[in-house]
Amino acid sequence: MQRDGAAQQAFLLFKEITILSQLAAAEFNRMLPGSLHVSHFSIIEHLTRCGHGQTPQDLARVFQMSKQNMTNSIAQLRNYGFVEVHNNPNDGRSKIVRLTEDGHAFRNQAMTALVPMLSDVAAHDAFAELTHALPALQTLREFLDARRQSDTRTWST
Amino acid sequence: MQRDGAAQQAFLLFKEITILSQLAAAEFNRMLPGSLHVSHFSIIEHLTRCGHGQTPQDLARVFQMSKQNMTNSIAQLRNYGFVEVHNNPNDGRSKIVRLTEDGHAFRNQAMTALVPMLSDVAAHDAFAELTHALPALQTLREFLDARRQSDTRTWST
DNA sequence: TATTTTTAGTTTGATATCGAACTAAAAACC
DNA sequence: GGTTTTTAGTTCGATATCAAACTAAAAATA
């Protein structure tokens, strides 16, 4: 590792991305009410954009979380009245998650609350370059995503 | 939000960073043995580089996690025999975490296991641009970090 | 059509993570 | 020097998260 400059650079990149992600999540969480978490907001945000007929399993796949995690998250959102869960008429095993009016209102409220922070970031000197790098980040994401599905290696002691 | 292009861009950037972080963490976790998690590896990695006289609280601050989380993580690492915890001779409240030989060996082993993945990433087309963007990412991190300490806003219903 | 396999969601048990309360020790202050 | 405040670590209770086992339903297949 120490002698492989390229791998070293990639390691630093992931480290930076991880830290940034933590800081951003903490910042977002600070703005959400009660025990609501960024992951819950993300679900609402996703339902807002592509929200017709999504099942819990669909959502779990989109966010790459486990089914139970999604079960819990949905239960939380139901407690808040932000989503309703219906039986899927096309599949007896499955359910349909649908945003409520309250959920939609919450999403708008949260978005509004985020704008000042986002604008601050966007006004920062470093931001122009990061905007420029966004396609590259997306490409890297797709690369890792593809890897995830094909890679079956495990640790060998 | 919808009409604020800059904030929108910042939102997309954070979204991409979050997804990348999740994918990278999942990829790293897949290579770690047992119940060891990336966060544990990060602690070991940190101790390797700046590892003299670090207290649990120091580590919690570095990784911006809660003290209890660090207490648990250290307990886990102790179970694996990767660290030792000693009393701090200079401060009766405090302790010192020190990497063991096994911990050092594990760190090297894990690093070696990561190199193929990291090299794949580094060999990717998009990587050059991301390397170039690394300083900007660091700047953004520092910006968020400073914000974190000064920002006291909370949600208002 | 009957059996097998796959899939959706839940349950169970474990770890990760947080915030708040608690204890003990250090530091600050008077 | 004694009191107050801050700090380090732990304990406690809650949520987040995962993997594996389980149930029921759909799909594949024979």
CSV table of C-alpha atoms (C1' of nucleotides) in Angstrom, one decimal:
chain,number,residue,atom,x,y,z
A,1,MET,CA,0.0,0.0,0.0
A,2,GLN,CA,2.6,2.5,1.0
A,3,ARG,CA,4.4,2.1,-2.3
A,4,ASP,CA,1.4,2.1,-4.5
A,5,GLY,CA,0.7,5.7,-5.1
A,6,ALA,CA,-2.5,5.2,-7.1
A,7,ALA,CA,-4.1,3.0,-4.4
A,8,GLN,CA,-3.0,5.4,-1.8
A,9,GLN,CA,-4.7,8.2,-3.7
A,10,ALA,CA,-7.9,6.2,-4.0
A,11,PHE,CA,-7.8,5.5,-0.3
A,12,LEU,CA,-7.5,9.2,0.5
A,13,LEU,CA,-10.4,9.9,-1.8
A,14,PHE,CA,-12.7,7.4,0.0
A,15,LYS,CA,-11.6,8.7,3.3
A,16,GLU,CA,-12.5,12.2,2.3
A,17,ILE,CA,-15.8,11.1,0.9
A,18,THR,CA,-16.6,9.2,4.1
A,19,ILE,CA,-15.9,12.1,6.3
A,20,LEU,CA,-17.9,14.5,4.1
A,21,SER,CA,-20.8,12.1,4.1
A,22,GLN,CA,-20.8,11.9,7.9
A,23,LEU,CA,-20.6,15.7,8.3
A,24,ALA,CA,-23.4,16.2,5.8
A,25,ALA,CA,-25.6,13.6,7.5
A,26,ALA,CA,-25.0,15.2,10.8
A,27,GLU,CA,-25.8,18.6,9.4
A,28,PHE,CA,-29.0,17.3,7.8
A,29,ASN,CA,-30.0,15.4,10.9
A,30,ARG,CA,-29.7,18.6,13.0
A,31,MET,CA,-32.5,20.1,10.9
A,32,LEU,CA,-34.9,17.2,11.1
A,33,PRO,CA,-37.5,17.1,13.8
A,34,GLY,CA,-37.8,14.5,16.6
A,35,SER,CA,-36.2,11.1,15.9
A,36,LEU,CA,-36.4,11.5,12.1
A,37,HIS,CA,-33.2,10.7,10.4
A,38,VAL,CA,-31.7,11.5,7.0
A,39,SER,CA,-32.6,8.0,5.8
A,40,HIS,CA,-36.3,8.7,6.5
A,41,PHE,CA,-36.1,12.0,4.7
A,42,SER,CA,-34.4,10.3,1.8
A,43,ILE,CA,-37.3,7.8,1.5
A,44,ILE,CA,-39.8,10.7,1.4
A,45,GLU,CA,-37.7,12.5,-1.1
A,46,HIS,CA,-37.6,9.4,-3.3
A,47,LEU,CA,-41.3,8.8,-3.0
A,48,THR,CA,-41.9,12.4,-4.0
A,49,ARG,CA,-40.0,11.9,-7.2
A,50,CYS,CA,-40.7,8.3,-8.2
A,51,GLY,CA,-43.6,7.5,-6.0
A,52,HIS,CA,-46.2,5.4,-7.7
A,53,GLY,CA,-46.5,1.8,-6.6
A,54,GLN,CA,-43.2,1.5,-4.8
A,55,THR,CA,-43.0,-1.5,-2.5
A,56,PRO,CA,-40.9,-1.7,0.7
A,57,GLN,CA,-38.6,-4.1,-1.2
A,58,ASP,CA,-38.2,-1.6,-4.1
A,59,LEU,CA,-37.2,1.0,-1.6
A,60,ALA,CA,-34.8,-1.3,0.2
A,61,ARG,CA,-33.1,-2.0,-3.0
A,62,VAL,CA,-32.9,1.7,-4.1
A,63,PHE,CA,-31.3,2.6,-0.8
A,64,GLN,CA,-29.3,-0.6,-0.5
A,65,MET,CA,-30.5,-1.3,2.9
A,66,SER,CA,-31.9,-4.5,4.4
A,67,LYS,CA,-35.6,-5.3,4.3
A,68,GLN,CA,-35.9,-5.1,8.0
A,69,ASN,CA,-34.3,-1.7,8.1
A,70,MET,CA,-36.8,-0.5,5.5
A,71,THR,CA,-39.6,-2.1,7.6
A,72,ASN,CA,-38.5,-0.2,10.6
A,73,SER,CA,-38.1,3.1,8.7
A,74,ILE,CA,-41.5,2.8,7.2
A,75,ALA,CA,-43.0,2.1,10.6
A,76,GLN,CA,-41.4,5.3,11.8
A,77,LEU,CA,-42.7,7.2,8.9
A,78,ARG,CA,-46.2,5.8,9.5
A,79,ASN,CA,-46.0,6.9,13.1
A,80,TYR,CA,-45.4,10.4,11.9
A,81,GLY,CA,-48.3,10.0,9.5
A,82,PHE,CA,-46.0,10.7,6.5
A,83,VAL,CA,-46.8,7.5,4.6
A,84,GLU,CA,-49.5,5.0,4.3
A,85,VAL,CA,-49.0,1.3,3.6
A,86,HIS,CA,-51.6,-0.5,1.5
A,87,ASN,CA,-51.9,-4.1,0.3
A,88,ASN,CA,-50.6,-4.6,-3.2
A,89,PRO,CA,-53.6,-5.7,-5.3
A,90,ASN,CA,-51.3,-7.3,-7.8
A,91,ASP,CA,-49.3,-9.4,-5.3
A,92,GLY,CA,-50.5,-10.9,-2.1
A,93,ARG,CA,-47.0,-10.9,-0.5
A,94,SER,CA,-46.3,-7.3,-1.2
A,95,LYS,CA,-47.4,-3.9,-0.1
A,96,ILE,CA,-47.5,-0.4,-1.5
A,97,VAL,CA,-46.0,2.6,0.3
A,98,ARG,CA,-47.7,6.0,-0.5
A,99,LEU,CA,-46.8,9.5,0.7
A,100,THR,CA,-49.6,11.3,2.6
A,101,GLU,CA,-50.3,15.0,2.4
A,102,ASP,CA,-48.5,15.4,5.7
A,103,GLY,CA,-45.6,13.6,4.2
A,104,HIS,CA,-45.5,15.9,1.2
A,105,ALA,CA,-45.8,18.9,3.4
A,106,PHE,CA,-42.9,17.7,5.6
A,107,ARG,CA,-40.8,17.2,2.5
A,108,ASN,CA,-41.3,20.7,1.4
A,109,GLN,CA,-40.7,22.0,4.8
A,110,ALA,CA,-37.5,20.1,5.2
A,111,MET,CA,-36.3,21.1,1.8
A,112,THR,CA,-36.8,24.8,2.6
A,113,ALA,CA,-34.9,24.3,5.9
A,114,LEU,CA,-32.0,22.9,3.9
A,115,VAL,CA,-31.7,25.6,1.4
A,116,PRO,CA,-29.6,28.0,3.5
A,117,MET,CA,-27.0,25.4,4.3
A,118,LEU,CA,-27.0,24.2,0.6
A,119,SER,CA,-26.6,27.8,-0.6
A,120,ASP,CA,-23.8,28.4,1.8
A,121,VAL,CA,-22.0,25.4,0.4
A,122,ALA,CA,-22.8,26.4,-3.2
A,123,ALA,CA,-21.4,29.9,-2.6
A,124,HIS,CA,-18.1,28.5,-1.4
A,125,ASP,CA,-15.0,28.8,-3.5
A,126,ALA,CA,-14.4,25.1,-3.7
A,127,PHE,CA,-17.9,24.4,-5.0
A,128,ALA,CA,-17.4,25.2,-8.7
A,129,GLU,CA,-14.8,22.6,-9.0
A,130,LEU,CA,-16.9,20.0,-7.2
A,131,THR,CA,-19.8,20.8,-9.5
A,132,HIS,CA,-17.4,20.1,-12.3
A,133,ALA,CA,-16.4,16.8,-10.7
A,134,LEU,CA,-20.0,15.6,-10.2
A,135,PRO,CA,-20.1,13.5,-13.4
A,136,ALA,CA,-16.9,11.8,-12.4
A,137,LEU,CA,-18.4,11.0,-9.0
A,138,GLN,CA,-21.4,9.5,-10.7
A,139,THR,CA,-19.2,7.4,-12.9
A,140,LEU,CA,-17.3,6.2,-9.8
A,141,ARG,CA,-20.6,5.4,-8.2
A,142,GLU,CA,-21.8,3.3,-11.1
A,143,PHE,CA,-18.4,1.5,-11.1
A,144,LEU,CA,-18.7,0.6,-7.5
A,145,ASP,CA,-22.3,-0.4,-8.0
A,146,ALA,CA,-21.5,-2.8,-10.7
A,147,ARG,CA,-18.6,-4.1,-8.6
A,148,ARG,CA,-20.9,-4.7,-5.7
A,149,GLN,CA,-23.0,-7.1,-7.7
A,150,SER,CA,-20.2,-9.1,-9.3
A,151,ASP,CA,-17.7,-9.2,-6.4
A,152,THR,CA,-18.0,-12.3,-4.3
A,153,ARG,CA,-14.7,-12.2,-2.6
A,154,THR,CA,-14.5,-12.6,1.2
A,155,TRP,CA,-11.9,-12.3,3.8
A,156,SER,CA,-9.5,-15.2,4.1
A,157,THR,CA,-7.6,-15.6,7.3
B,1,MET,CA,-35.5,24.6,-3.7
B,2,GLN,CA,-36.6,23.8,-7.2
B,3,ARG,CA,-35.8,27.3,-8.4
B,4,ASP,CA,-32.5,27.6,-6.6
B,5,GLY,CA,-30.1,26.1,-9.1
B,6,ALA,CA,-27.1,26.4,-6.8
B,7,ALA,CA,-28.7,24.8,-3.8
B,8,GLN,CA,-30.0,22.1,-6.1
B,9,GLN,CA,-26.5,21.4,-7.3
B,10,ALA,CA,-25.2,21.2,-3.8
B,11,PHE,CA,-28.0,18.8,-2.9
B,12,LEU,CA,-27.0,16.5,-5.8
B,13,LEU,CA,-23.4,16.7,-4.7
B,14,PHE,CA,-24.3,15.6,-1.2
B,15,LYS,CA,-26.5,12.9,-2.5
B,16,GLU,CA,-23.7,11.5,-4.7
B,17,ILE,CA,-21.2,11.7,-1.8
B,18,THR,CA,-23.6,9.9,0.5
B,19,ILE,CA,-24.2,7.0,-2.0
B,20,LEU,CA,-20.5,6.7,-2.7
B,21,SER,CA,-19.8,6.6,1.0
B,22,GLN,CA,-22.3,3.8,1.5
B,23,LEU,CA,-21.0,1.8,-1.4
B,24,ALA,CA,-17.4,2.2,-0.3
B,25,ALA,CA,-18.2,1.2,3.2
B,26,ALA,CA,-20.1,-1.9,2.0
B,27,GLU,CA,-17.2,-2.8,-0.1
B,28,PHE,CA,-14.7,-2.3,2.7
B,29,ASN,CA,-16.9,-4.2,5.2
B,30,ARG,CA,-17.1,-7.2,2.8
B,31,MET,CA,-13.3,-7.5,3.2
B,32,LEU,CA,-13.2,-7.4,6.9
B,33,PRO,CA,-13.4,-10.5,9.1
B,34,GLY,CA,-16.1,-11.4,11.6
B,35,SER,CA,-18.1,-8.5,13.0
B,36,LEU,CA,-15.4,-6.0,12.3
B,37,HIS,CA,-16.6,-2.9,10.7
B,38,VAL,CA,-15.0,-0.1,8.7
B,39,SER,CA,-15.2,2.1,11.8
B,40,HIS,CA,-13.1,-0.3,13.7
B,41,PHE,CA,-10.6,-0.5,10.9
B,42,SER,CA,-10.5,3.3,10.8
B,43,ILE,CA,-9.6,3.4,14.4
B,44,ILE,CA,-6.7,1.0,13.9
B,45,GLU,CA,-5.6,2.9,10.9
B,46,HIS,CA,-5.6,6.2,12.9
B,47,LEU,CA,-3.7,4.6,15.7
B,48,THR,CA,-1.1,3.4,13.3
B,49,ARG,CA,-0.4,6.8,12.0
B,50,CYS,CA,-0.9,9.1,15.1
B,51,GLY,CA,-0.9,6.5,17.7
B,52,HIS,CA,0.9,7.6,20.8
B,53,GLY,CA,-1.1,8.5,23.9
B,54,GLN,CA,-4.5,8.7,22.3
B,55,THR,CA,-7.4,8.6,24.7
B,56,PRO,CA,-10.9,7.2,23.9
B,57,GLN,CA,-12.2,10.8,23.9
B,58,ASP,CA,-9.5,11.9,21.5
B,59,LEU,CA,-10.6,9.1,19.1
B,60,ALA,CA,-14.3,9.9,19.5
B,61,ARG,CA,-13.5,13.5,18.6
B,62,VAL,CA,-11.4,12.6,15.6
B,63,PHE,CA,-14.2,10.3,14.2
B,64,GLN,CA,-16.9,12.6,15.4
B,65,MET,CA,-18.7,9.8,17.1
B,66,SER,CA,-20.2,9.7,20.6
B,67,LYS,CA,-18.1,8.6,23.6
B,68,GLN,CA,-20.2,5.5,24.1
B,69,ASN,CA,-19.8,4.5,20.5
B,70,MET,CA,-16.1,4.7,20.9
B,71,THR,CA,-16.3,2.8,24.2
B,72,ASN,CA,-18.1,0.0,22.4
B,73,SER,CA,-15.8,0.0,19.4
B,74,ILE,CA,-12.7,-0.2,21.7
B,75,ALA,CA,-14.3,-3.1,23.6
B,76,GLN,CA,-14.8,-4.9,20.3
B,77,LEU,CA,-11.2,-4.2,19.3
B,78,ARG,CA,-10.1,-5.5,22.7
B,79,ASN,CA,-12.0,-8.7,22.1
B,80,TYR,CA,-10.1,-9.2,19.0
B,81,GLY,CA,-6.9,-8.4,20.8
B,82,PHE,CA,-6.1,-5.5,18.5
B,83,VAL,CA,-5.7,-2.9,21.1
B,84,GLU,CA,-4.9,-2.6,24.8
B,85,VAL,CA,-6.4,0.0,27.1
B,86,HIS,CA,-4.2,1.4,29.9
B,87,ASN,CA,-4.7,3.9,32.6
B,88,ASN,CA,-3.5,7.3,31.8
B,89,PRO,CA,-0.7,8.1,34.3
B,90,ASN,CA,-1.3,11.9,33.7
B,91,ASP,CA,-5.0,11.9,34.2
B,92,GLY,CA,-7.0,9.7,36.6
B,93,ARG,CA,-10.2,10.0,34.6
B,94,SER,CA,-8.7,9.1,31.4
B,95,LYS,CA,-7.2,6.0,29.5
B,96,ILE,CA,-4.8,5.3,26.8
B,97,VAL,CA,-5.5,3.1,23.8
B,98,ARG,CA,-2.6,1.3,22.3
B,99,LEU,CA,-2.3,-0.9,19.2
B,100,THR,CA,-1.0,-4.4,19.8
B,101,GLU,CA,1.2,-6.4,17.5
B,102,ASP,CA,-1.9,-8.3,16.4
B,103,GLY,CA,-3.7,-5.0,15.7
B,104,HIS,CA,-0.7,-3.9,13.6
B,105,ALA,CA,-0.7,-7.2,11.7
B,106,PHE,CA,-4.4,-7.0,11.1
B,107,ARG,CA,-4.0,-3.5,9.8
B,108,ASN,CA,-1.4,-4.5,7.2
B,109,GLN,CA,-3.5,-7.6,6.2
B,110,ALA,CA,-6.6,-5.4,5.7
B,111,MET,CA,-4.6,-2.8,3.8
B,112,THR,CA,-3.2,-5.5,1.5
B,113,ALA,CA,-6.7,-6.9,1.0
B,114,LEU,CA,-8.0,-3.5,0.0
B,115,VAL,CA,-5.3,-2.7,-2.6
B,116,PRO,CA,-6.9,-4.6,-5.5
B,117,MET,CA,-10.1,-2.7,-5.1
B,118,LEU,CA,-8.4,0.6,-4.7
B,119,SER,CA,-6.2,0.0,-7.7
B,120,ASP,CA,-9.2,-0.8,-9.8
B,121,VAL,CA,-10.8,2.4,-8.8
B,122,ALA,CA,-7.5,4.3,-9.4
B,123,ALA,CA,-7.3,2.8,-12.9
B,124,HIS,CA,-10.8,4.0,-13.8
B,125,ASP,CA,-11.2,6.8,-16.3
B,126,ALA,CA,-13.0,9.1,-13.9
B,127,PHE,CA,-10.3,8.8,-11.2
B,128,ALA,CA,-7.9,11.4,-12.6
B,129,GLU,CA,-10.5,14.1,-12.3
B,130,LEU,CA,-11.4,13.0,-8.8
B,131,THR,CA,-7.8,13.2,-7.7
B,132,HIS,CA,-7.8,16.7,-9.1
B,133,ALA,CA,-10.9,17.5,-7.0
B,134,LEU,CA,-9.5,16.1,-3.8
B,135,PRO,CA,-8.3,19.5,-2.5
B,136,ALA,CA,-11.7,20.9,-3.1
B,137,LEU,CA,-13.3,18.1,-1.2
B,138,GLN,CA,-11.0,18.7,1.7
B,139,THR,CA,-11.9,22.4,1.6
B,140,LEU,CA,-15.6,21.5,1.7
B,141,ARG,CA,-15.0,19.2,4.6
B,142,GLU,CA,-13.2,22.0,6.5
B,143,PHE,CA,-16.1,24.3,5.7
B,144,LEU,CA,-18.7,21.8,7.0
B,145,ASP,CA,-16.5,21.1,10.0
B,146,ALA,CA,-16.3,24.8,11.0
B,147,ARG,CA,-20.1,25.1,10.4
B,148,ARG,CA,-20.8,22.2,12.7
B,149,GLN,CA,-19.2,23.9,15.6
B,150,SER,CA,-20.8,27.3,15.1
B,151,ASP,CA,-24.3,26.3,13.9
B,152,THR,CA,-26.8,26.0,16.6
B,153,ARG,CA,-30.0,26.2,14.5
B,154,THR,CA,-32.7,23.7,15.2
B,155,TRP,CA,-35.9,22.7,13.6
B,156,SER,CA,-38.9,24.9,14.2
B,157,THR,CA,-42.3,23.5,13.5
C,1,DT,C1',-52.0,-29.6,-11.5
C,2,DA,C1',-48.5,-30.7,-8.0
C,3,DT,C1',-44.0,-29.8,-6.4
C,4,DT,C1',-40.1,-26.9,-6.1
C,5,DT,C1',-38.0,-22.6,-6.1
C,6,DT,C1',-38.0,-17.8,-5.6
C,7,DT,C1',-39.7,-13.7,-3.5
C,8,DA,C1',-42.0,-10.1,0.1
C,9,DG,C1',-42.4,-9.1,4.5
C,10,DT,C1',-41.8,-10.0,9.4
C,11,DT,C1',-39.6,-11.9,13.5
C,12,DT,C1',-35.5,-12.7,16.1
C,13,DG,C1',-31.1,-11.7,17.9
C,14,DA,C1',-27.0,-9.1,17.4
C,15,DT,C1',-24.2,-4.9,16.9
C,16,DA,C1',-23.8,0.3,15.9
C,17,DT,C1',-25.1,4.5,17.2
C,18,DC,C1',-27.0,8.3,19.7
C,19,DG,C1',-28.4,11.4,23.7
C,20,DA,C1',-28.9,11.9,28.5
C,21,DA,C1',-27.8,10.8,33.2
C,22,DC,C1',-24.2,9.3,36.3
C,23,DT,C1',-19.5,8.9,38.7
C,24,DA,C1',-15.0,10.2,39.4
C,25,DA,C1',-11.3,13.2,38.6
C,26,DA,C1',-9.3,17.5,37.1
C,27,DA,C1',-9.4,22.5,36.5
C,28,DA,C1',-11.1,26.9,37.5
C,29,DC,C1',-12.3,30.2,40.6
C,30,DC,C1',-13.1,32.5,45.0
D,1,DG,C1',-7.9,25.4,50.5
D,2,DG,C1',-12.8,24.7,49.5
D,3,DT,C1',-16.5,25.2,46.1
D,4,DT,C1',-18.0,25.1,41.4
D,5,DT,C1',-17.4,23.9,36.7
D,6,DT,C1',-15.6,21.1,33.3
D,7,DT,C1',-14.1,16.8,31.5
D,8,DA,C1',-13.5,11.3,30.8
D,9,DG,C1',-15.5,7.3,30.8
D,10,DT,C1',-19.5,4.3,31.8
D,11,DT,C1',-24.3,3.1,32.3
D,12,DC,C1',-29.0,3.3,30.5
D,13,DG,C1',-32.6,3.4,27.3
D,14,DA,C1',-33.7,4.2,22.5
D,15,DT,C1',-33.3,3.8,17.5
D,16,DA,C1',-30.7,2.2,13.3
D,17,DT,C1',-28.8,-1.4,11.1
D,18,DC,C1',-27.6,-6.1,9.7
D,19,DA,C1',-27.9,-11.2,8.9
D,20,DA,C1',-30.4,-15.3,9.3
D,21,DA,C1',-34.6,-17.8,10.1
D,22,DC,C1',-39.5,-17.9,9.3
D,23,DT,C1',-44.2,-17.5,6.9
D,24,DA,C1',-46.9,-16.8,3.1
D,25,DA,C1',-47.6,-16.1,-1.6
D,26,DA,C1',-46.1,-16.1,-6.4
D,27,DA,C1',-43.4,-18.2,-10.1
D,28,DA,C1',-41.2,-22.0,-12.3
D,29,DT,C1',-41.2,-26.4,-13.6
D,30,DA,C1',-42.2,-31.1,-14.0
